[in-house]
mmCIF file with all atom_site columns, C-alpha atoms in Angstrom:
data_model
loop_
_atom_site.group_PDB
_atom_site.id
_atom_site.type_symbol
_atom_site.label_atom_id
_atom_site.label_alt_id
_atom_site.label_comp_id
_atom_site.label_asym_id
_atom_site.label_entity_id
_atom_site.label_seq_id
_atom_site.pdbx_PDB_ins_code
_atom_site.Cartn_x
_atom_site.Cartn_y
_atom_site.Cartn_z
_atom_site.occupancy
_atom_site.B_iso_or_equiv
_atom_site.pdbx_formal_charge
_atom_site.auth_seq_id
_atom_site.auth_comp_id
_atom_site.auth_asym_id
_atom_site.auth_atom_id
_atom_site.pdbx_PDB_model_num
ATOM 1   C CA . ASP A 1 1   ? 9.744  -24.792 -80.358 1.00 59.00 ? 11  ASP A CA 1
ATOM 2   C CA . ASP A 1 2   ? 12.564 -24.678 -82.894 1.00 68.00 ? 12  ASP A CA 1
ATOM 3   C CA . THR A 1 3   ? 12.827 -20.872 -82.955 1.00 70.00 ? 13  THR A CA 1
ATOM 4   C CA . THR A 1 4   ? 13.241 -20.653 -79.176 1.00 67.00 ? 14  THR A CA 1
ATOM 5   C CA . GLY A 1 5   ? 15.687 -23.553 -79.190 1.00 72.00 ? 15  GLY A CA 1
ATOM 6   C CA . SER A 1 6   ? 17.856 -22.045 -81.901 1.00 81.00 ? 16  SER A CA 1
ATOM 7   C CA . ALA A 1 7   ? 17.790 -18.611 -80.252 1.00 80.00 ? 17  ALA A CA 1
ATOM 8   C CA . LEU A 1 8   ? 18.801 -20.168 -76.939 1.00 77.00 ? 18  LEU A CA 1
ATOM 9   C CA . THR A 1 9   ? 21.541 -22.182 -78.625 1.00 81.00 ? 19  THR A CA 1
ATOM 10  C CA . GLU A 1 10  ? 22.842 -19.024 -80.330 1.00 85.00 ? 20  GLU A CA 1
ATOM 11  C CA . LEU A 1 11  ? 22.857 -17.066 -77.038 1.00 82.00 ? 21  LEU A CA 1
ATOM 12  C CA . LEU A 1 12  ? 24.676 -19.904 -75.285 1.00 81.00 ? 22  LEU A CA 1
ATOM 13  C CA . SER A 1 13  ? 27.239 -20.372 -78.064 1.00 84.00 ? 23  SER A CA 1
ATOM 14  C CA . SER A 1 14  ? 27.934 -16.638 -78.305 1.00 86.00 ? 24  SER A CA 1
ATOM 15  C CA . GLY A 1 15  ? 28.572 -16.425 -74.556 1.00 82.00 ? 25  GLY A CA 1
ATOM 16  C CA . VAL A 1 16  ? 25.660 -14.146 -73.690 1.00 81.00 ? 26  VAL A CA 1
ATOM 17  C CA . LEU A 1 17  ? 24.093 -16.897 -71.592 1.00 76.00 ? 27  LEU A CA 1
ATOM 18  C CA . ILE A 1 18  ? 25.798 -19.711 -69.730 1.00 77.00 ? 28  ILE A CA 1
ATOM 19  C CA . GLU A 1 19  ? 24.536 -22.959 -68.330 1.00 80.00 ? 29  GLU A CA 1
ATOM 20  C CA . GLU A 1 20  ? 24.569 -23.540 -64.604 1.00 77.00 ? 30  GLU A CA 1
ATOM 21  C CA . PRO A 1 21  ? 28.221 -23.501 -63.475 1.00 72.00 ? 31  PRO A CA 1
ATOM 22  C CA . GLY A 1 22  ? 29.503 -26.793 -62.098 1.00 71.00 ? 32  GLY A CA 1
ATOM 23  C CA . LYS A 1 23  ? 26.969 -28.893 -63.988 1.00 70.00 ? 33  LYS A CA 1
ATOM 24  C CA . PRO A 1 24  ? 28.048 -31.282 -66.742 1.00 67.00 ? 34  PRO A CA 1
ATOM 25  C CA . PRO A 1 25  ? 27.336 -30.101 -70.316 1.00 64.00 ? 35  PRO A CA 1
ATOM 26  C CA . GLY A 1 26  ? 23.906 -30.925 -71.646 1.00 63.00 ? 36  GLY A CA 1
ATOM 27  C CA . PRO A 1 27  ? 20.313 -29.980 -70.945 1.00 63.00 ? 37  PRO A CA 1
ATOM 28  C CA . THR A 1 28  ? 19.886 -27.941 -67.792 1.00 64.00 ? 38  THR A CA 1
ATOM 29  C CA . ASP A 1 29  ? 16.989 -26.305 -66.024 1.00 71.00 ? 39  ASP A CA 1
ATOM 30  C CA . ARG A 1 30  ? 18.906 -23.122 -65.239 1.00 79.00 ? 40  ARG A CA 1
ATOM 31  C CA . ILE A 1 31  ? 20.763 -20.659 -67.392 1.00 78.00 ? 41  ILE A CA 1
ATOM 32  C CA . PHE A 1 32  ? 22.450 -17.403 -66.427 1.00 70.00 ? 42  PHE A CA 1
ATOM 33  C CA . PHE A 1 33  ? 23.708 -14.254 -68.070 1.00 74.00 ? 43  PHE A CA 1
ATOM 34  C CA . ALA A 1 34  ? 27.452 -14.511 -68.585 1.00 74.00 ? 44  ALA A CA 1
ATOM 35  C CA . HIS A 1 35  ? 27.933 -11.115 -66.974 1.00 76.00 ? 45  HIS A CA 1
ATOM 36  C CA . ASN A 1 36  ? 25.666 -9.052  -64.738 1.00 82.00 ? 46  ASN A CA 1
ATOM 37  C CA . ILE A 1 37  ? 25.779 -6.061  -67.098 1.00 84.00 ? 47  ILE A CA 1
ATOM 38  C CA . LEU A 1 38  ? 24.066 -8.199  -69.744 1.00 83.00 ? 48  LEU A CA 1
ATOM 39  C CA . PHE A 1 39  ? 21.240 -8.801  -67.257 1.00 83.00 ? 49  PHE A CA 1
ATOM 40  C CA . ASP A 1 40  ? 21.090 -5.053  -66.473 1.00 85.00 ? 50  ASP A CA 1
ATOM 41  C CA . TYR A 1 41  ? 20.959 -4.178  -70.159 1.00 84.00 ? 51  TYR A CA 1
ATOM 42  C CA . ALA A 1 42  ? 18.264 -6.760  -70.883 1.00 86.00 ? 52  ALA A CA 1
ATOM 43  C CA . ILE A 1 43  ? 16.065 -5.432  -68.060 1.00 85.00 ? 53  ILE A CA 1
ATOM 44  C CA . ALA A 1 44  ? 16.631 -1.834  -69.237 1.00 87.00 ? 54  ALA A CA 1
ATOM 45  C CA . ARG A 1 45  ? 15.704 -2.605  -72.850 1.00 87.00 ? 55  ARG A CA 1
ATOM 46  C CA . VAL A 1 46  ? 12.981 -5.202  -72.422 1.00 87.00 ? 56  VAL A CA 1
ATOM 47  C CA . TRP A 1 47  ? 11.185 -4.392  -69.188 1.00 87.00 ? 57  TRP A CA 1
ATOM 48  C CA . VAL A 1 48  ? 11.721 -0.838  -67.895 1.00 88.00 ? 58  VAL A CA 1
ATOM 49  C CA . ARG A 1 49  ? 12.383 0.752   -71.338 1.00 85.00 ? 59  ARG A CA 1
ATOM 50  C CA . ASP A 1 50  ? 11.215 4.387   -71.062 1.00 86.00 ? 60  ASP A CA 1
ATOM 51  C CA . LEU A 1 51  ? 9.814  3.982   -67.539 1.00 89.00 ? 61  LEU A CA 1
ATOM 52  C CA . PRO A 1 52  ? 6.089  4.034   -68.346 1.00 90.00 ? 62  PRO A CA 1
ATOM 53  C CA . ASN A 1 53  ? 3.573  4.677   -65.562 1.00 92.00 ? 63  ASN A CA 1
ATOM 54  C CA . ASP A 1 54  ? 2.837  0.987   -64.971 1.00 92.00 ? 64  ASP A CA 1
ATOM 55  C CA . ILE A 1 55  ? 6.553  0.328   -64.331 1.00 91.00 ? 65  ILE A CA 1
ATOM 56  C CA . VAL A 1 56  ? 6.817  3.333   -61.994 1.00 92.00 ? 66  VAL A CA 1
ATOM 57  C CA . ASP A 1 57  ? 3.713  2.113   -60.129 1.00 92.00 ? 67  ASP A CA 1
ATOM 58  C CA . ALA A 1 58  ? 5.114  -1.412  -59.903 1.00 92.00 ? 68  ALA A CA 1
ATOM 59  C CA . LEU A 1 59  ? 8.465  -0.181  -58.590 1.00 92.00 ? 69  LEU A CA 1
ATOM 60  C CA . ALA A 1 60  ? 6.735  2.036   -56.018 1.00 93.00 ? 70  ALA A CA 1
ATOM 61  C CA . SER A 1 61  ? 4.710  -0.906  -54.697 1.00 92.00 ? 71  SER A CA 1
ATOM 62  C CA . SER A 1 62  ? 5.798  -2.085  -51.256 1.00 88.00 ? 72  SER A CA 1
ATOM 63  C CA . HIS A 1 63  ? 5.990  -5.619  -52.681 1.00 89.00 ? 73  HIS A CA 1
ATOM 64  C CA . ASN A 1 64  ? 8.775  -4.530  -55.032 1.00 87.00 ? 74  ASN A CA 1
ATOM 65  C CA . HIS A 1 65  ? 10.991 -2.363  -52.846 1.00 83.00 ? 75  HIS A CA 1
ATOM 66  C CA . ASP A 1 66  ? 13.841 -4.891  -52.966 1.00 89.00 ? 76  ASP A CA 1
ATOM 67  C CA . LEU A 1 67  ? 13.518 -4.987  -56.743 1.00 90.00 ? 77  LEU A CA 1
ATOM 68  C CA . LEU A 1 68  ? 14.676 -1.353  -56.888 1.00 90.00 ? 78  LEU A CA 1
ATOM 69  C CA . ILE A 1 69  ? 18.059 -2.384  -55.510 1.00 91.00 ? 79  ILE A CA 1
ATOM 70  C CA . VAL A 1 70  ? 18.383 -5.352  -57.857 1.00 92.00 ? 80  VAL A CA 1
ATOM 71  C CA . ILE A 1 71  ? 17.559 -3.413  -61.014 1.00 93.00 ? 81  ILE A CA 1
ATOM 72  C CA . ARG A 1 72  ? 19.057 -0.031  -60.082 1.00 94.00 ? 82  ARG A CA 1
ATOM 73  C CA . PRO A 1 73  ? 21.694 -0.295  -62.851 1.00 94.00 ? 83  PRO A CA 1
ATOM 74  C CA . SER A 1 74  ? 18.918 -1.034  -65.358 1.00 94.00 ? 84  SER A CA 1
ATOM 75  C CA . LEU A 1 75  ? 16.968 2.000   -64.195 1.00 95.00 ? 85  LEU A CA 1
ATOM 76  C CA . ALA A 1 76  ? 20.078 4.159   -64.579 1.00 95.00 ? 86  ALA A CA 1
ATOM 77  C CA . MET A 1 77  ? 20.481 2.813   -68.132 1.00 94.00 ? 87  MET A CA 1
ATOM 78  C CA . ALA A 1 78  ? 16.833 3.638   -68.866 1.00 94.00 ? 88  ALA A CA 1
ATOM 79  C CA . PHE A 1 79  ? 17.305 7.170   -67.541 1.00 95.00 ? 89  PHE A CA 1
ATOM 80  C CA . ARG A 1 80  ? 20.485 7.598   -69.624 1.00 94.00 ? 90  ARG A CA 1
ATOM 81  C CA . ARG A 1 81  ? 18.534 6.525   -72.678 1.00 92.00 ? 91  ARG A CA 1
ATOM 82  C CA . LEU A 1 82  ? 15.830 9.086   -71.872 1.00 93.00 ? 92  LEU A CA 1
ATOM 83  C CA . TRP A 1 83  ? 18.476 11.768  -71.362 1.00 94.00 ? 93  TRP A CA 1
ATOM 84  C CA . HIS A 1 84  ? 20.001 11.195  -74.777 1.00 91.00 ? 94  HIS A CA 1
ATOM 85  C CA . GLN A 1 85  ? 16.622 10.932  -76.508 1.00 87.00 ? 95  GLN A CA 1
ATOM 86  C CA . ALA A 1 86  ? 15.420 14.176  -74.953 1.00 66.00 ? 96  ALA A CA 1
ATOM 87  C CA . ASP A 1 87  ? 18.050 16.632  -76.147 1.00 64.00 ? 97  ASP A CA 1
ATOM 88  C CA . GLU A 1 88  ? 15.653 18.454  -78.498 1.00 62.00 ? 98  GLU A CA 1
ATOM 89  C CA . ASP A 1 89  ? 13.221 19.440  -75.756 1.00 67.00 ? 99  ASP A CA 1
ATOM 90  C CA . ASN A 1 90  ? 15.468 20.644  -72.914 1.00 78.00 ? 100 ASN A CA 1
ATOM 91  C CA . ARG A 1 91  ? 15.459 17.106  -71.532 1.00 91.00 ? 101 ARG A CA 1
ATOM 92  C CA . LYS A 1 92  ? 11.754 17.554  -70.801 1.00 91.00 ? 102 LYS A CA 1
ATOM 93  C CA . SER A 1 93  ? 10.831 13.855  -71.131 1.00 90.00 ? 103 SER A CA 1
ATOM 94  C CA . PHE A 1 94  ? 13.750 12.909  -68.858 1.00 95.00 ? 104 PHE A CA 1
ATOM 95  C CA . TRP A 1 95  ? 12.735 15.394  -66.162 1.00 95.00 ? 105 TRP A CA 1
ATOM 96  C CA . ALA A 1 96  ? 9.033  14.562  -66.508 1.00 93.00 ? 106 ALA A CA 1
ATOM 97  C CA . ARG A 1 97  ? 9.747  10.871  -65.832 1.00 93.00 ? 107 ARG A CA 1
ATOM 98  C CA . ALA A 1 98  ? 12.053 11.838  -62.962 1.00 96.00 ? 108 ALA A CA 1
ATOM 99  C CA . ILE A 1 99  ? 9.292  13.993  -61.424 1.00 96.00 ? 109 ILE A CA 1
ATOM 100 C CA . ASP A 1 100 ? 6.784  11.129  -61.783 1.00 94.00 ? 110 ASP A CA 1
ATOM 101 C CA . ILE A 1 101 ? 9.125  8.876   -59.827 1.00 95.00 ? 111 ILE A CA 1
ATOM 102 C CA . GLN A 1 102 ? 9.879  11.607  -57.303 1.00 96.00 ? 112 GLN A CA 1
ATOM 103 C CA . LYS A 1 103 ? 6.194  12.199  -56.578 1.00 94.00 ? 113 LYS A CA 1
ATOM 104 C CA . ALA A 1 104 ? 5.303  8.515   -56.159 1.00 93.00 ? 114 ALA A CA 1
ATOM 105 C CA . PRO A 1 105 ? 4.511  8.507   -52.410 1.00 92.00 ? 115 PRO A CA 1
ATOM 106 C CA . THR A 1 106 ? 5.633  4.926   -51.767 1.00 93.00 ? 116 THR A CA 1
ATOM 107 C CA . MET A 1 107 ? 8.777  5.038   -53.918 1.00 94.00 ? 117 MET A CA 1
ATOM 108 C CA . ARG A 1 108 ? 11.867 4.359   -51.830 1.00 94.00 ? 118 ARG A CA 1
ATOM 109 C CA . ILE A 1 109 ? 14.685 6.891   -51.854 1.00 94.00 ? 119 ILE A CA 1
ATOM 110 C CA . VAL A 1 110 ? 16.929 4.508   -53.806 1.00 93.00 ? 120 VAL A CA 1
ATOM 111 C CA . GLY A 1 111 ? 14.498 4.900   -56.719 1.00 94.00 ? 121 GLY A CA 1
ATOM 112 C CA . LYS A 1 112 ? 14.124 8.644   -56.312 1.00 96.00 ? 122 LYS A CA 1
ATOM 113 C CA . ILE A 1 113 ? 17.834 9.477   -56.510 1.00 96.00 ? 123 ILE A CA 1
ATOM 114 C CA . ILE A 1 114 ? 18.627 7.631   -59.761 1.00 96.00 ? 124 ILE A CA 1
ATOM 115 C CA . ALA A 1 115 ? 17.535 10.393  -62.157 1.00 97.00 ? 125 ALA A CA 1
ATOM 116 C CA . GLY A 1 116 ? 19.506 13.061  -60.269 1.00 96.00 ? 126 GLY A CA 1
ATOM 117 C CA . SER A 1 117 ? 22.564 10.856  -60.317 1.00 95.00 ? 127 SER A CA 1
ATOM 118 C CA . VAL A 1 118 ? 22.288 10.250  -64.059 1.00 96.00 ? 128 VAL A CA 1
ATOM 119 C CA . ALA A 1 119 ? 21.706 13.966  -64.662 1.00 95.00 ? 129 ALA A CA 1
ATOM 120 C CA . ALA A 1 120 ? 24.835 14.832  -62.648 1.00 93.00 ? 130 ALA A CA 1
ATOM 121 C CA . ASP A 1 121 ? 26.859 12.489  -64.883 1.00 91.00 ? 131 ASP A CA 1
ATOM 122 C CA . GLU A 1 122 ? 25.364 13.735  -68.140 1.00 91.00 ? 132 GLU A CA 1
ATOM 123 C CA . PHE A 1 123 ? 24.928 17.460  -67.431 1.00 90.00 ? 133 PHE A CA 1
ATOM 124 C CA . ARG A 1 124 ? 26.910 19.835  -69.644 1.00 87.00 ? 134 ARG A CA 1
ATOM 125 C CA . ILE A 1 125 ? 24.954 23.084  -70.131 1.00 89.00 ? 135 ILE A CA 1
ATOM 126 C CA . VAL A 1 126 ? 22.229 24.981  -68.247 1.00 89.00 ? 136 VAL A CA 1
ATOM 127 C CA . ASN A 1 127 ? 19.685 24.093  -70.927 1.00 91.00 ? 137 ASN A CA 1
ATOM 128 C CA . ASP A 1 128 ? 20.039 20.463  -69.739 1.00 92.00 ? 138 ASP A CA 1
ATOM 129 C CA . ILE A 1 129 ? 18.195 21.391  -66.543 1.00 92.00 ? 139 ILE A CA 1
ATOM 130 C CA . SER A 1 130 ? 16.095 24.339  -67.721 1.00 92.00 ? 140 SER A CA 1
ATOM 131 C CA . TYR A 1 131 ? 12.896 22.267  -67.661 1.00 94.00 ? 141 TYR A CA 1
ATOM 132 C CA . LEU A 1 132 ? 13.617 21.199  -64.073 1.00 95.00 ? 142 LEU A CA 1
ATOM 133 C CA . ILE A 1 133 ? 14.262 24.821  -63.105 1.00 94.00 ? 143 ILE A CA 1
ATOM 134 C CA . SER A 1 134 ? 10.970 25.840  -64.738 1.00 93.00 ? 144 SER A CA 1
ATOM 135 C CA . LEU A 1 135 ? 9.162  23.308  -62.530 1.00 94.00 ? 145 LEU A CA 1
ATOM 136 C CA . LEU A 1 136 ? 10.394 25.227  -59.479 1.00 92.00 ? 146 LEU A CA 1
ATOM 137 C CA . ARG A 1 137 ? 8.002  28.026  -60.500 1.00 91.00 ? 147 ARG A CA 1
ATOM 138 C CA . ASP A 1 138 ? 5.014  25.658  -60.696 1.00 91.00 ? 148 ASP A CA 1
ATOM 139 C CA . ALA A 1 139 ? 3.222  25.371  -57.342 1.00 92.00 ? 149 ALA A CA 1
ATOM 140 C CA . THR A 1 140 ? 2.075  21.789  -58.054 1.00 94.00 ? 150 THR A CA 1
ATOM 141 C CA . SER A 1 141 ? 5.576  20.572  -58.976 1.00 93.00 ? 151 SER A CA 1
ATOM 142 C CA . LYS A 1 142 ? 7.809  22.791  -56.861 1.00 94.00 ? 152 LYS A CA 1
ATOM 143 C CA . ASP A 1 143 ? 8.375  20.430  -53.913 1.00 96.00 ? 153 ASP A CA 1
ATOM 144 C CA . ASN A 1 144 ? 9.186  17.424  -56.098 1.00 96.00 ? 154 ASN A CA 1
ATOM 145 C CA . ALA A 1 145 ? 11.362 19.538  -58.403 1.00 96.00 ? 155 ALA A CA 1
ATOM 146 C CA . LEU A 1 146 ? 13.265 20.877  -55.403 1.00 96.00 ? 156 LEU A CA 1
ATOM 147 C CA . HIS A 1 147 ? 13.894 17.337  -54.103 1.00 97.00 ? 157 HIS A CA 1
ATOM 148 C CA . LEU A 1 148 ? 15.073 16.293  -57.558 1.00 97.00 ? 158 LEU A CA 1
ATOM 149 C CA . LEU A 1 149 ? 17.337 19.330  -57.795 1.00 96.00 ? 159 LEU A CA 1
ATOM 150 C CA . ARG A 1 150 ? 18.837 18.380  -54.415 1.00 96.00 ? 160 ARG A CA 1
ATOM 151 C CA . HIS A 1 151 ? 19.511 14.829  -55.658 1.00 97.00 ? 161 HIS A CA 1
ATOM 152 C CA . PHE A 1 152 ? 21.154 16.268  -58.785 1.00 95.00 ? 162 PHE A CA 1
ATOM 153 C CA . VAL A 1 153 ? 23.408 18.681  -56.865 1.00 93.00 ? 163 VAL A CA 1
ATOM 154 C CA . THR A 1 154 ? 24.246 16.105  -54.175 1.00 94.00 ? 164 THR A CA 1
ATOM 155 C CA . ALA A 1 155 ? 25.279 13.575  -56.823 1.00 94.00 ? 165 ALA A CA 1
ATOM 156 C CA . ALA A 1 156 ? 27.410 16.217  -58.571 1.00 91.00 ? 166 ALA A CA 1
ATOM 157 C CA . LEU A 1 157 ? 29.133 17.173  -55.302 1.00 90.00 ? 167 LEU A CA 1
ATOM 158 C CA . SER A 1 158 ? 29.746 13.515  -54.521 1.00 91.00 ? 168 SER A CA 1
ATOM 159 C CA . ARG A 1 159 ? 31.352 12.968  -57.921 1.00 86.00 ? 169 ARG A CA 1
ATOM 160 C CA . ARG A 1 160 ? 33.445 16.095  -57.433 1.00 84.00 ? 170 ARG A CA 1
ATOM 161 C CA . ARG A 1 161 ? 34.748 14.781  -54.112 1.00 86.00 ? 171 ARG A CA 1
ATOM 162 C CA . THR A 1 162 ? 35.742 11.411  -55.577 1.00 87.00 ? 172 THR A CA 1
ATOM 163 C CA . GLU A 1 163 ? 37.017 12.643  -58.969 1.00 84.00 ? 173 GLU A CA 1
ATOM 164 C CA . PRO A 1 164 ? 38.073 16.299  -58.628 1.00 78.00 ? 174 PRO A CA 1
ATOM 165 C CA . ASP A 1 165 ? 40.236 16.346  -61.767 1.00 76.00 ? 175 ASP A CA 1
ATOM 166 C CA . SER A 1 166 ? 37.676 14.742  -64.043 1.00 71.00 ? 176 SER A CA 1
ATOM 167 C CA . TYR A 1 167 ? 34.707 16.617  -62.607 1.00 73.00 ? 177 TYR A CA 1
ATOM 168 C CA . PRO A 1 168 ? 35.696 20.306  -62.285 1.00 73.00 ? 178 PRO A CA 1
ATOM 169 C CA . PHE A 1 169 ? 33.147 22.920  -61.244 1.00 77.00 ? 179 PHE A CA 1
ATOM 170 C CA . ALA A 1 170 ? 35.156 25.831  -62.642 1.00 74.00 ? 180 ALA A CA 1
ATOM 171 C CA . GLY A 1 171 ? 37.659 26.397  -65.414 1.00 75.00 ? 181 GLY A CA 1
ATOM 172 C CA . PRO A 1 172 ? 37.788 25.730  -69.143 1.00 74.00 ? 182 PRO A CA 1
ATOM 173 C CA . ASP A 1 173 ? 36.900 22.018  -68.871 1.00 71.00 ? 183 ASP A CA 1
ATOM 174 C CA . SER A 1 174 ? 34.042 22.459  -66.432 1.00 76.00 ? 184 SER A CA 1
ATOM 175 C CA . HIS A 1 175 ? 30.377 22.036  -67.114 1.00 77.00 ? 185 HIS A CA 1
ATOM 176 C CA . ASP A 1 176 ? 28.192 25.114  -66.772 1.00 84.00 ? 186 ASP A CA 1
ATOM 177 C CA . TRP A 1 177 ? 27.754 25.062  -62.985 1.00 84.00 ? 187 TRP A CA 1
ATOM 178 C CA . MET A 1 178 ? 28.031 28.850  -62.782 1.00 84.00 ? 188 MET A CA 1
ATOM 179 C CA . GLY A 1 179 ? 25.164 29.015  -65.265 1.00 86.00 ? 189 GLY A CA 1
ATOM 180 C CA . VAL A 1 180 ? 23.134 26.751  -62.991 1.00 88.00 ? 190 VAL A CA 1
ATOM 181 C CA . ALA A 1 181 ? 23.853 29.000  -60.015 1.00 87.00 ? 191 ALA A CA 1
ATOM 182 C CA . ASP A 1 182 ? 22.828 32.041  -62.052 1.00 88.00 ? 192 ASP A CA 1
ATOM 183 C CA . ALA A 1 183 ? 19.611 30.418  -63.324 1.00 88.00 ? 193 ALA A CA 1
ATOM 184 C CA . LEU A 1 184 ? 18.665 29.258  -59.841 1.00 89.00 ? 194 LEU A CA 1
ATOM 185 C CA . SER A 1 185 ? 19.360 32.658  -58.291 1.00 88.00 ? 195 SER A CA 1
ATOM 186 C CA . ARG A 1 186 ? 16.964 34.232  -60.798 1.00 84.00 ? 196 ARG A CA 1
ATOM 187 C CA . ASP A 1 187 ? 14.255 31.609  -60.305 1.00 64.00 ? 197 ASP A CA 1
ATOM 188 C CA . MET A 1 188 ? 14.367 30.958  -56.581 1.00 63.00 ? 198 MET A CA 1
ATOM 189 C CA . ASN A 1 189 ? 12.581 33.215  -54.148 1.00 58.00 ? 199 ASN A CA 1
#
């Protein structure tokens, strides 16, 4: 229809989409995103959005295990969006979604580590992980929360190894890692 045609024409003329490379100009059966990050963003905004249960279930399905690798950047974008939306509630909605993914029995590890990795990038103060720490006291969530905490700390240590100056664990420019250690020492038995 005309609306679809004009939208497609606008996306092509603005450089968001491109026609199949190497083909002469004109009608084509295949179009592509001009850059892979545009694809990642589109998947994050249109399909995975806030990672509802049906998406988590679909990604945990053995039929979609390869899809996790393809859309990993989109999932990281979705988790970043959740992180920044959740600042009023101790990141509760972020950590709740992360726990749901963590506890999905058929979810591959590549899907389970994304939230911890995003949290390691975004973490600034202990309150950012206070909901996760509270889950360590809950018998039904403890194991999954502990795995998620490990992913978070492992990602932070990895970043520290690769970018020691921009990711300090101590000093005036550091995030509150000492606060995390203190909170964990009080909550772990």
